[in-house]
Tab-separated table of C-alpha atoms in Angstrom:
chain	number	residue	atom	x	y	z
A	1	MET	CA	-112.142	-21.408	39.854
A	2	THR	CA	-111.574	-23.199	36.536
A	3	GLN	CA	-114.898	-25.018	36.915
A	4	ALA	CA	-116.686	-21.689	37.457
A	5	LEU	CA	-115.198	-20.304	34.250
A	6	THR	CA	-116.381	-23.343	32.258
A	7	ASP	CA	-119.836	-23.509	33.848
A	8	PRO	CA	-122.459	-23.353	31.039
A	9	LYS	CA	-124.278	-20.423	32.635
A	10	THR	CA	-121.033	-18.488	33.077
A	11	VAL	CA	-120.050	-19.174	29.462
A	12	ARG	CA	-123.466	-18.028	28.202
A	13	ARG	CA	-123.275	-14.826	30.229
A	14	ARG	CA	-119.806	-14.121	28.850
A	15	HIS	CA	-120.999	-14.681	25.294
A	16	ASP	CA	-124.068	-12.501	25.940
A	17	ARG	CA	-121.932	-9.634	27.222
A	18	GLU	CA	-119.697	-9.840	24.145
A	19	ILE	CA	-122.639	-9.961	21.754
A	20	VAL	CA	-124.411	-7.006	23.372
A	21	SER	CA	-121.253	-4.899	23.665
A	22	LEU	CA	-120.599	-5.296	19.927
A	23	ALA	CA	-124.145	-5.456	18.544
A	24	VAL	CA	-125.709	-2.415	20.246
A	25	PRO	CA	-123.163	0.162	18.952
A	26	ALA	CA	-123.194	-1.592	15.558
A	27	PHE	CA	-126.972	-1.158	15.373
A	28	GLY	CA	-126.621	2.557	16.121
A	29	ALA	CA	-124.054	2.986	13.361
A	30	LEU	CA	-126.197	1.050	10.870
A	31	VAL	CA	-129.256	3.202	11.600
A	32	ALA	CA	-127.238	6.432	11.302
A	33	GLU	CA	-126.127	5.657	7.737
A	34	PRO	CA	-129.527	5.905	5.954
A	35	LEU	CA	-130.209	9.130	7.830
A	36	PHE	CA	-127.812	10.849	5.409
A	37	VAL	CA	-130.282	10.384	2.552
A	38	ILE	CA	-133.257	11.272	4.763
A	39	VAL	CA	-131.658	14.586	5.769
A	40	ASP	CA	-130.728	15.362	2.170
A	41	SER	CA	-134.292	14.617	1.078
A	42	ALA	CA	-135.822	16.799	3.793
A	43	ILE	CA	-133.613	19.773	2.910
A	44	VAL	CA	-133.726	19.421	-0.879
A	45	GLY	CA	-137.480	18.794	-0.795
A	46	HIS	CA	-138.051	22.465	0.072
A	47	LEU	CA	-136.299	23.506	-3.128
A	48	GLY	CA	-139.003	21.951	-5.302
A	49	THR	CA	-140.387	18.700	-6.645
A	50	PRO	CA	-137.967	18.410	-9.623
A	51	GLN	CA	-134.989	18.803	-7.289
A	52	LEU	CA	-136.348	16.173	-4.904
A	53	ALA	CA	-137.084	13.798	-7.785
A	54	GLY	CA	-133.564	14.303	-9.114
A	55	LEU	CA	-132.115	13.603	-5.689
A	56	GLY	CA	-134.171	10.416	-5.396
A	57	VAL	CA	-132.828	8.981	-8.658
A	58	ALA	CA	-129.214	10.025	-8.024
A	59	ALA	CA	-129.229	8.820	-4.402
A	60	ALA	CA	-130.597	5.426	-5.469
A	61	LEU	CA	-127.765	5.047	-7.976
A	62	LEU	CA	-125.187	6.218	-5.463
A	63	MET	CA	-126.333	3.895	-2.676
A	64	THR	CA	-126.496	0.951	-5.084
A	65	ALA	CA	-122.926	1.605	-6.210
A	66	VAL	CA	-121.684	1.772	-2.626
A	67	SER	CA	-123.721	-1.185	-1.290
A	68	VAL	CA	-122.222	-3.464	-3.934
A	69	PHE	CA	-118.856	-2.992	-2.214
A	70	VAL	CA	-120.071	-3.797	1.302
A	71	PHE	CA	-117.774	-6.835	1.105
A	72	LEU	CA	-114.975	-4.399	1.963
A	73	ALA	CA	-116.342	-4.282	5.511
A	74	TYR	CA	-117.278	-7.957	5.768
A	75	ALA	CA	-114.066	-9.482	4.413
A	76	THR	CA	-111.868	-7.071	6.356
A	77	THR	CA	-113.684	-7.799	9.616
A	78	ALA	CA	-113.089	-11.541	9.280
A	79	ALA	CA	-109.432	-11.231	8.264
A	80	VAL	CA	-108.544	-8.733	10.999
A	81	ALA	CA	-110.457	-10.634	13.714
A	82	ARG	CA	-108.545	-13.842	12.927
A	83	ARG	CA	-105.223	-12.129	13.454
A	84	VAL	CA	-106.480	-10.489	16.627
A	85	GLY	CA	-107.402	-13.946	17.917
A	86	ALA	CA	-103.930	-15.183	16.983
A	87	GLY	CA	-102.445	-12.363	19.073
A	88	ASP	CA	-100.773	-10.609	16.124
A	89	LEU	CA	-102.131	-7.056	16.223
A	90	ALA	CA	-99.475	-5.706	13.836
A	91	SER	CA	-100.499	-8.245	11.191
A	92	ALA	CA	-104.196	-7.517	11.899
A	93	ILE	CA	-103.771	-3.810	11.206
A	94	ARG	CA	-101.571	-4.560	8.188
A	95	GLN	CA	-104.385	-6.736	6.825
A	96	GLY	CA	-106.815	-3.890	7.469
A	97	MET	CA	-104.604	-1.437	5.574
A	98	ASP	CA	-104.665	-3.759	2.554
A	99	GLY	CA	-108.468	-3.555	2.635
A	100	ILE	CA	-108.349	0.247	2.884
A	101	TRP	CA	-105.964	0.518	-0.077
A	102	LEU	CA	-108.284	-1.769	-2.077
A	103	ALA	CA	-111.215	0.487	-1.157
A	104	LEU	CA	-109.340	3.550	-2.411
A	105	LEU	CA	-108.489	1.890	-5.732
A	106	LEU	CA	-112.067	0.706	-6.276
A	107	GLY	CA	-113.426	4.131	-5.320
A	108	VAL	CA	-111.237	5.921	-7.862
A	109	ALA	CA	-112.312	3.435	-10.552
A	110	VAL	CA	-116.019	3.993	-9.773
A	111	VAL	CA	-115.586	7.793	-9.949
A	112	ALA	CA	-113.788	7.469	-13.292
A	113	VAL	CA	-116.801	5.574	-14.672
A	114	THR	CA	-119.560	7.594	-13.001
A	115	LEU	CA	-118.497	11.128	-13.973
A	116	PRO	CA	-118.740	10.679	-17.769
A	117	ALA	CA	-121.597	8.145	-17.576
A	118	ALA	CA	-123.846	10.194	-15.263
A	119	PRO	CA	-126.302	11.422	-17.969
A	120	TRP	CA	-126.644	7.903	-19.386
A	121	LEU	CA	-127.190	6.365	-15.941
A	122	ILE	CA	-129.836	8.945	-15.044
A	123	ASP	CA	-131.604	8.347	-18.361
A	124	ILE	CA	-131.691	4.570	-17.770
A	125	PHE	CA	-133.456	5.143	-14.448
A	126	GLY	CA	-136.145	7.095	-16.304
A	127	ALA	CA	-135.751	10.524	-14.702
A	128	SER	CA	-138.098	13.144	-16.201
A	129	ASP	CA	-136.779	16.009	-18.329
A	130	THR	CA	-137.259	18.443	-15.453
A	131	ALA	CA	-135.604	16.218	-12.829
A	132	ALA	CA	-132.718	14.884	-14.947
A	133	PRO	CA	-130.468	18.003	-14.778
A	134	TYR	CA	-130.670	18.026	-10.980
A	135	ALA	CA	-130.038	14.283	-10.823
A	136	ILE	CA	-126.945	14.583	-13.033
A	137	THR	CA	-125.589	17.468	-10.956
A	138	TYR	CA	-126.098	15.605	-7.676
A	139	LEU	CA	-124.683	12.324	-8.989
A	140	ARG	CA	-121.551	13.866	-10.473
A	141	ILE	CA	-120.680	15.877	-7.368
A	142	SER	CA	-121.608	13.214	-4.815
A	143	SER	CA	-119.693	10.537	-6.729
A	144	LEU	CA	-116.511	12.378	-5.748
A	145	GLY	CA	-117.174	11.128	-2.233
A	146	ILE	CA	-117.335	7.452	-3.261
A	147	PRO	CA	-113.646	6.761	-2.467
A	148	ALA	CA	-114.244	8.166	1.031
A	149	MET	CA	-117.410	6.056	1.410
A	150	LEU	CA	-115.542	2.880	0.473
A	151	ILE	CA	-112.665	3.753	2.803
A	152	VAL	CA	-115.259	4.141	5.560
A	153	LEU	CA	-116.569	0.645	4.769
A	154	ALA	CA	-113.117	-0.943	4.881
A	155	ALA	CA	-112.016	0.988	7.976
A	156	THR	CA	-115.252	0.031	9.727
A	157	GLY	CA	-114.318	-3.578	9.007
A	158	VAL	CA	-110.871	-2.998	10.531
A	159	LEU	CA	-112.341	-1.665	13.779
A	160	ARG	CA	-114.993	-4.376	13.967
A	161	GLY	CA	-112.251	-6.956	13.556
A	162	LEU	CA	-110.422	-5.254	16.426
A	163	GLN	CA	-113.632	-5.804	18.460
A	164	ASP	CA	-114.446	-2.079	18.398
A	165	THR	CA	-117.952	-1.095	17.272
A	166	ARG	CA	-118.160	2.026	19.439
A	167	THR	CA	-115.807	4.142	17.325
A	168	PRO	CA	-117.860	3.520	14.143
A	169	LEU	CA	-120.956	4.631	16.084
A	170	TYR	CA	-119.294	7.879	17.183
A	171	VAL	CA	-118.004	8.563	13.666
A	172	ALA	CA	-121.447	7.862	12.169
A	173	ILE	CA	-123.124	10.258	14.602
A	174	GLY	CA	-120.520	12.944	13.887
A	175	GLY	CA	-120.870	12.433	10.148
A	176	PHE	CA	-124.656	12.676	10.359
A	177	ALA	CA	-124.485	15.935	12.338
A	178	ALA	CA	-121.896	17.423	9.973
A	179	ASN	CA	-123.911	16.401	6.922
A	180	ALA	CA	-127.057	18.073	8.276
A	181	ALA	CA	-125.251	21.318	9.139
A	182	LEU	CA	-123.366	21.449	5.841
A	183	ASN	CA	-126.504	20.787	3.827
A	184	VAL	CA	-128.410	23.630	5.450
A	185	GLY	CA	-125.464	26.001	5.132
A	186	LEU	CA	-124.589	25.191	1.522
A	187	VAL	CA	-128.100	24.697	0.122
A	188	TYR	CA	-129.664	27.805	1.662
A	189	GLY	CA	-126.893	29.862	3.260
A	190	ALA	CA	-124.593	29.728	0.231
A	191	GLY	CA	-127.492	29.411	-2.225
A	192	LEU	CA	-125.980	26.402	-4.027
A	193	GLY	CA	-129.233	24.469	-4.239
A	194	ILE	CA	-128.988	20.742	-4.889
A	195	ALA	CA	-125.274	21.092	-5.648
A	196	GLY	CA	-124.807	22.327	-2.067
A	197	SER	CA	-126.497	19.191	-0.765
A	198	ALA	CA	-124.140	17.015	-2.807
A	199	TRP	CA	-121.054	18.935	-1.654
A	200	GLY	CA	-122.229	18.720	1.956
A	201	THR	CA	-122.459	14.941	1.699
A	202	VAL	CA	-119.028	14.691	0.041
A	203	ILE	CA	-117.390	16.811	2.752
A	204	ALA	CA	-119.085	14.847	5.547
A	205	GLN	CA	-118.043	11.507	4.036
A	206	CYS	CA	-114.455	12.710	3.589
A	207	GLY	CA	-114.447	13.867	7.210
A	208	MET	CA	-115.605	10.410	8.319
A	209	ALA	CA	-112.885	8.751	6.236
A	210	VAL	CA	-110.234	11.022	7.790
A	211	ALA	CA	-111.502	10.208	11.299
A	212	TYR	CA	-111.239	6.487	10.602
A	213	LEU	CA	-107.788	6.823	9.057
A	214	ILE	CA	-106.513	8.720	12.094
A	215	VAL	CA	-107.642	5.860	14.357
A	216	VAL	CA	-106.148	3.164	12.095
A	217	VAL	CA	-102.865	5.034	11.563
A	218	ARG	CA	-102.452	5.502	15.314
A	219	GLY	CA	-102.978	1.779	15.802
A	220	ALA	CA	-100.468	1.001	13.048
A	221	ARG	CA	-97.800	3.195	14.612
A	222	LYS	CA	-98.467	1.777	18.062
A	223	HIS	CA	-97.988	-1.807	16.895
A	224	GLY	CA	-95.364	-1.186	14.218
A	225	ALA	CA	-97.531	-2.051	11.204
A	226	SER	CA	-96.609	-0.739	7.768
A	227	LEU	CA	-98.966	1.742	6.109
A	228	ARG	CA	-97.566	1.356	2.593
A	229	PRO	CA	-99.634	-0.386	-0.095
A	230	ASP	CA	-98.712	-4.033	-0.562
A	231	THR	CA	-99.640	-5.504	-3.942
A	232	ALA	CA	-99.877	-9.072	-2.668
A	233	GLY	CA	-101.975	-8.020	0.327
A	234	ILE	CA	-104.338	-5.930	-1.790
A	235	ARG	CA	-104.728	-8.836	-4.220
A	236	ALA	CA	-105.494	-11.194	-1.323
A	237	SER	CA	-108.122	-8.776	-0.005
A	238	ALA	CA	-109.743	-8.628	-3.437
A	239	GLN	CA	-109.752	-12.433	-3.720
A	240	ALA	CA	-111.355	-12.768	-0.279
A	241	GLY	CA	-113.985	-10.182	-1.173
A	242	ALA	CA	-114.908	-11.539	-4.626
A	243	PRO	CA	-117.219	-14.321	-3.366
A	244	LEU	CA	-118.943	-11.870	-1.030
A	245	LEU	CA	-119.466	-9.568	-4.021
A	246	VAL	CA	-121.256	-12.432	-5.803
A	247	ARG	CA	-123.373	-12.980	-2.689
A	248	THR	CA	-124.290	-9.289	-2.482
A	249	LEU	CA	-125.163	-9.033	-6.179
A	250	SER	CA	-127.363	-12.135	-5.902
A	251	LEU	CA	-129.185	-10.634	-2.933
A	252	ARG	CA	-129.654	-7.343	-4.803
A	253	ALA	CA	-131.076	-9.341	-7.716
A	254	VAL	CA	-133.653	-10.908	-5.371
A	255	LEU	CA	-134.777	-7.473	-4.181
A	256	LEU	CA	-134.910	-6.065	-7.734
A	257	ILE	CA	-136.983	-9.036	-8.957
A	258	ALA	CA	-139.392	-8.611	-6.048
A	259	THR	CA	-139.816	-4.898	-6.798
A	260	ALA	CA	-140.299	-5.547	-10.522
A	261	VAL	CA	-142.990	-8.166	-9.796
A	262	ALA	CA	-144.743	-5.840	-7.327
A	263	ALA	CA	-144.790	-3.090	-9.982
A	264	ARG	CA	-146.573	-5.453	-12.381
A	265	LEU	CA	-149.268	-6.160	-9.795
A	266	GLY	CA	-150.562	-2.564	-9.727
A	267	ASP	CA	-150.059	0.866	-8.143
A	268	ALA	CA	-151.522	-0.079	-4.769
A	269	GLU	CA	-149.350	-3.194	-4.641
A	270	ILE	CA	-146.090	-1.434	-5.491
A	271	ALA	CA	-146.884	1.309	-2.969
A	272	ALA	CA	-147.572	-1.298	-0.281
A	273	HIS	CA	-144.469	-3.234	-1.307
A	274	GLN	CA	-142.248	-0.180	-0.826
A	275	ILE	CA	-143.660	0.366	2.655
A	276	VAL	CA	-143.145	-3.276	3.623
A	277	LEU	CA	-139.656	-3.310	2.113
A	278	SER	CA	-138.726	-0.219	4.146
A	279	LEU	CA	-139.971	-1.894	7.316
A	280	TRP	CA	-138.223	-5.136	6.403
A	281	SER	CA	-134.975	-3.205	5.904
A	282	LEU	CA	-135.350	-1.577	9.323
A	283	MET	CA	-135.784	-4.994	10.931
A	284	ALA	CA	-132.715	-6.131	9.013
A	285	PHE	CA	-130.618	-3.447	10.737
A	286	ALA	CA	-131.372	-4.955	14.134
A	287	LEU	CA	-130.579	-8.489	12.974
A	288	ASP	CA	-127.508	-7.371	11.023
A	289	ALA	CA	-126.087	-5.827	14.186
A	290	ILE	CA	-126.055	-9.306	15.762
A	291	ALA	CA	-124.478	-10.690	12.587
A	292	ILE	CA	-121.716	-8.074	12.793
A	293	ALA	CA	-120.991	-9.151	16.355
A	294	GLY	CA	-120.840	-12.721	15.036
A	295	GLN	CA	-118.297	-11.808	12.349
A	296	ALA	CA	-115.964	-10.222	14.897
A	297	ILE	CA	-116.306	-12.840	17.641
A	298	ILE	CA	-116.162	-15.935	15.413
A	299	GLY	CA	-113.127	-14.625	13.546
A	300	ARG	CA	-111.336	-13.994	16.840
A	301	TYR	CA	-112.101	-17.484	18.219
A	302	LEU	CA	-110.945	-19.206	15.038
A	303	GLY	CA	-107.800	-17.086	14.921
A	304	ALA	CA	-107.047	-18.170	18.482
A	305	GLY	CA	-107.463	-21.829	17.483
A	306	ASP	CA	-110.515	-22.255	19.731
A	307	ALA	CA	-112.864	-24.374	17.612
A	308	ASP	CA	-115.036	-25.365	20.582
A	309	GLY	CA	-115.438	-21.714	21.582
A	310	ALA	CA	-116.489	-20.865	18.018
A	311	ARG	CA	-119.135	-23.607	18.092
A	312	GLN	CA	-120.450	-22.456	21.465
A	313	VAL	CA	-120.763	-18.817	20.458
A	314	CYS	CA	-122.395	-19.876	17.176
A	315	ARG	CA	-125.074	-21.796	19.091
A	316	ARG	CA	-125.641	-18.880	21.446
A	317	MET	CA	-125.931	-16.417	18.574
A	318	VAL	CA	-128.513	-18.603	16.845
A	319	GLN	CA	-130.556	-18.428	20.054
A	320	TRP	CA	-130.165	-14.644	19.984
A	321	GLY	CA	-131.271	-14.561	16.353
A	322	ILE	CA	-134.406	-16.610	16.986
A	323	ALA	CA	-135.351	-14.593	20.081
A	324	SER	CA	-134.749	-11.283	18.282
A	325	GLY	CA	-136.842	-12.468	15.324
A	326	VAL	CA	-139.741	-13.431	17.591
A	327	VAL	CA	-139.619	-10.040	19.342
A	328	LEU	CA	-139.481	-8.146	16.036
A	329	GLY	CA	-142.363	-10.209	14.634
A	330	LEU	CA	-144.518	-9.444	17.667
A	331	LEU	CA	-143.645	-5.743	17.411
A	332	ILE	CA	-144.753	-5.660	13.777
A	333	VAL	CA	-148.122	-7.179	14.667
A	334	ALA	CA	-148.649	-5.031	17.765
A	335	ALA	CA	-147.579	-1.754	16.139
A	336	ARG	CA	-149.617	-2.096	12.926
A	337	PRO	CA	-152.403	0.270	14.052
A	338	LEU	CA	-149.795	2.889	14.975
A	339	PHE	CA	-147.436	2.993	12.001
A	340	LEU	CA	-149.782	2.216	9.092
A	341	PRO	CA	-151.406	5.702	9.168
A	342	LEU	CA	-147.919	7.230	9.098
A	343	PHE	CA	-147.224	5.677	5.696
A	344	THR	CA	-150.511	5.978	3.872
A	345	GLY	CA	-154.085	7.138	4.141
A	346	ASP	CA	-155.138	5.159	1.077
A	347	SER	CA	-157.586	2.469	2.202
A	348	VAL	CA	-156.707	0.201	-0.748
A	349	VAL	CA	-152.995	0.292	0.114
A	350	HIS	CA	-153.900	-0.163	3.771
A	351	ASP	CA	-155.947	-3.301	3.040
A	352	THR	CA	-153.173	-4.668	0.832
A	353	LEU	CA	-150.621	-4.141	3.591
A	354	LEU	CA	-152.368	-5.972	6.431
A	355	PRO	CA	-151.943	-9.611	5.301
A	356	VAL	CA	-148.436	-8.902	3.990
A	357	LEU	CA	-147.343	-7.580	7.378
A	358	LEU	CA	-148.495	-10.803	9.004
A	359	VAL	CA	-146.342	-12.791	6.576
A	360	VAL	CA	-143.349	-10.564	7.338
A	361	ALA	CA	-143.952	-10.930	11.080
A	362	LEU	CA	-144.056	-14.728	10.810
A	363	SER	CA	-140.809	-14.758	8.819
A	364	GLN	CA	-138.758	-12.750	11.330
A	365	PRO	CA	-137.519	-15.761	13.388
A	366	ILE	CA	-136.295	-17.299	10.118
A	367	ALA	CA	-134.609	-14.010	9.229
A	368	GLY	CA	-132.980	-13.969	12.662
A	369	VAL	CA	-131.328	-17.336	12.051
A	370	VAL	CA	-130.297	-16.335	8.504
A	371	PHE	CA	-128.594	-13.101	9.555
A	372	VAL	CA	-126.751	-14.766	12.435
A	373	LEU	CA	-125.482	-17.726	10.401
A	374	ASP	CA	-124.545	-15.373	7.572
A	375	GLY	CA	-122.421	-13.431	10.058
A	376	VAL	CA	-120.896	-16.612	11.493
A	377	LEU	CA	-119.782	-17.876	8.090
A	378	MET	CA	-118.494	-14.432	7.109
A	379	GLY	CA	-116.473	-14.327	10.312
A	380	ALA	CA	-115.089	-17.733	9.388
A	381	GLY	CA	-114.076	-16.430	5.951
A	382	ASP	CA	-116.359	-18.960	4.251
A	383	GLY	CA	-117.174	-16.614	1.380
A	384	ARG	CA	-117.217	-19.218	-1.389
A	385	TYR	CA	-119.955	-21.197	0.281
A	386	LEU	CA	-121.973	-18.032	0.942
A	387	ALA	CA	-121.739	-17.077	-2.733
A	388	GLY	CA	-122.870	-20.530	-3.894
A	389	ALA	CA	-125.696	-20.679	-1.357
A	390	MET	CA	-127.021	-17.287	-2.440
A	391	LEU	CA	-126.921	-18.283	-6.122
A	392	VAL	CA	-128.952	-21.397	-5.257
A	393	THR	CA	-131.406	-19.207	-3.342
A	394	LEU	CA	-131.755	-16.840	-6.304
A	395	ALA	CA	-132.364	-19.792	-8.631
A	396	VAL	CA	-135.204	-21.014	-6.388
A	397	PHE	CA	-136.738	-17.596	-5.730
A	398	ALA	CA	-136.735	-16.102	-9.249
A	399	PRO	CA	-139.143	-18.534	-10.991
A	400	VAL	CA	-141.494	-18.639	-7.996
A	401	ALA	CA	-141.662	-14.839	-7.769
A	402	LEU	CA	-142.093	-14.383	-11.521
A	403	LEU	CA	-145.061	-16.768	-11.470
A	404	VAL	CA	-146.931	-14.653	-8.903
A	405	PRO	CA	-148.617	-12.289	-11.442
A	406	THR	CA	-149.598	-15.250	-13.636
A	407	LEU	CA	-151.112	-17.216	-10.776
A	408	GLY	CA	-152.877	-14.160	-9.384
A	409	GLY	CA	-151.560	-14.434	-5.861
A	410	GLY	CA	-151.062	-10.721	-5.360
A	411	LEU	CA	-148.590	-9.036	-3.034
A	412	THR	CA	-149.197	-11.509	-0.211
A	413	ALA	CA	-148.067	-14.355	-2.467
A	414	LEU	CA	-144.977	-12.361	-3.446
A	415	TRP	CA	-144.004	-11.990	0.210
A	416	TRP	CA	-144.608	-15.682	0.785
A	417	ALA	CA	-142.054	-16.127	-2.017
A	418	MET	CA	-139.727	-13.791	-0.087
A	419	THR	CA	-140.264	-15.987	2.972
A	420	LEU	CA	-139.400	-19.036	0.861
A	421	MET	CA	-136.224	-17.243	-0.176
A	422	MET	CA	-135.268	-16.707	3.476
A	423	ALA	CA	-136.147	-20.330	4.315
A	424	VAL	CA	-133.856	-21.609	1.542
A	425	ARG	CA	-131.079	-19.367	2.846
A	426	MET	CA	-131.634	-20.696	6.350
A	427	LEU	CA	-131.467	-24.313	5.216
A	428	THR	CA	-128.284	-23.836	3.191
A	429	LEU	CA	-126.573	-21.914	6.006
A	430	TRP	CA	-127.766	-24.364	8.671
A	431	HIS	CA	-126.428	-27.285	6.644
A	432	ARG	CA	-123.019	-25.630	6.434
A	433	THR	CA	-122.769	-24.813	10.116
A	434	ARG	CA	-123.888	-28.322	11.127
A	435	SER	CA	-121.230	-29.859	8.860
A	436	GLY	CA	-118.416	-28.088	10.703
A	437	ARG	CA	-116.549	-27.464	7.441
A	438	TRP	CA	-116.540	-23.732	8.128
A	439	ILE	CA	-114.297	-24.250	11.162
A	440	VAL	CA	-110.765	-23.536	9.955
A	441	THR	CA	-108.512	-22.295	12.746
A	442	GLY	CA	-105.407	-20.136	12.501
A	443	ALA	CA	-104.425	-16.583	11.641
A	444	SER	CA	-105.569	-17.055	8.031
A	445	ARG	CA	-108.078	-19.353	6.363
């Protein structure tokens, strides 16, 4: 019986079941999130072009502000999963509550800055005179939902750490449905215009936060965990998240540099770049879902003191990442004739896109390894290394990308630079995982 449980095929099947059970719901939740902005855009778009333009600027600012704090989910997942592995559910939920309290504090601080600074922020983004009033209105109202959005991030991390990705999926679907209904009712039924869209999003986000808090509070009461804010715990959560914040900001800098370079190449190039970037982001959702499974599983194994199990699941997840990247790359190539007409009818943009899509397709196996190893090291709480590795990657990518317009390589050369960026990330992450220094067992790192 013991031999059957340790048989390599049996172990692989067990790992596969865990990965699928966590990754599939996580993918659904990840895809549901950007649908908020899509629904808002579809509804507000019928009000007029200035309103839609205002929404576009405000939504970009809002999503940037929230995405910067994605470490709330990542750091909380790793910390909670370790304590779950150690068999201390009360401590796991207590750790999660520290992350939620940190999210609330950060959310209030962001609102305090955004409300008075909204006109200045909108002006920096270059909104037109006709769109700016709508952008300011949307940003000011929707910013009131930022504390709820950050609580959702932290609470999602709590549930992932508890090996539960289904509840976040259900909450995301409910939030999406509520947001759509509220937007229609408030924008048109109540005649509030773009303000109604903003209020609809705020209410939906607050509803999602309440749903998460109900689940977490029930778990806390069940296992006797305190719900009160703990200064030391909140400080520890902030310290664990700081390196991941550096990593996220560095990655955002890469994307901003790439967009700025594409804009300098010409209108057709920036249009094609936006299409490719959207597709690249969609592929990232699929790979990120596997990474999320890695965060939860690796954290649990290390918390349980099972270093060998952590190594085994890491190897299996790398195989999943490579296979997923190959499949996604083939899909991009095979589906080109189908989805290109959906994005543009411009023949110049179309011709610019074709070689770039081939580069993106070839890079997907690399991206698969990067996302998986990123998730593994996050699950291990190895944030400092991730921050340093991403700074190194930015230092390599920036000069290469900025030389593209000078050397005349066009958009294809820019995306080869993006592939170089992913290759550097892969090498730095691979080096770390091979070294074994990320393996620190116990309830805390």
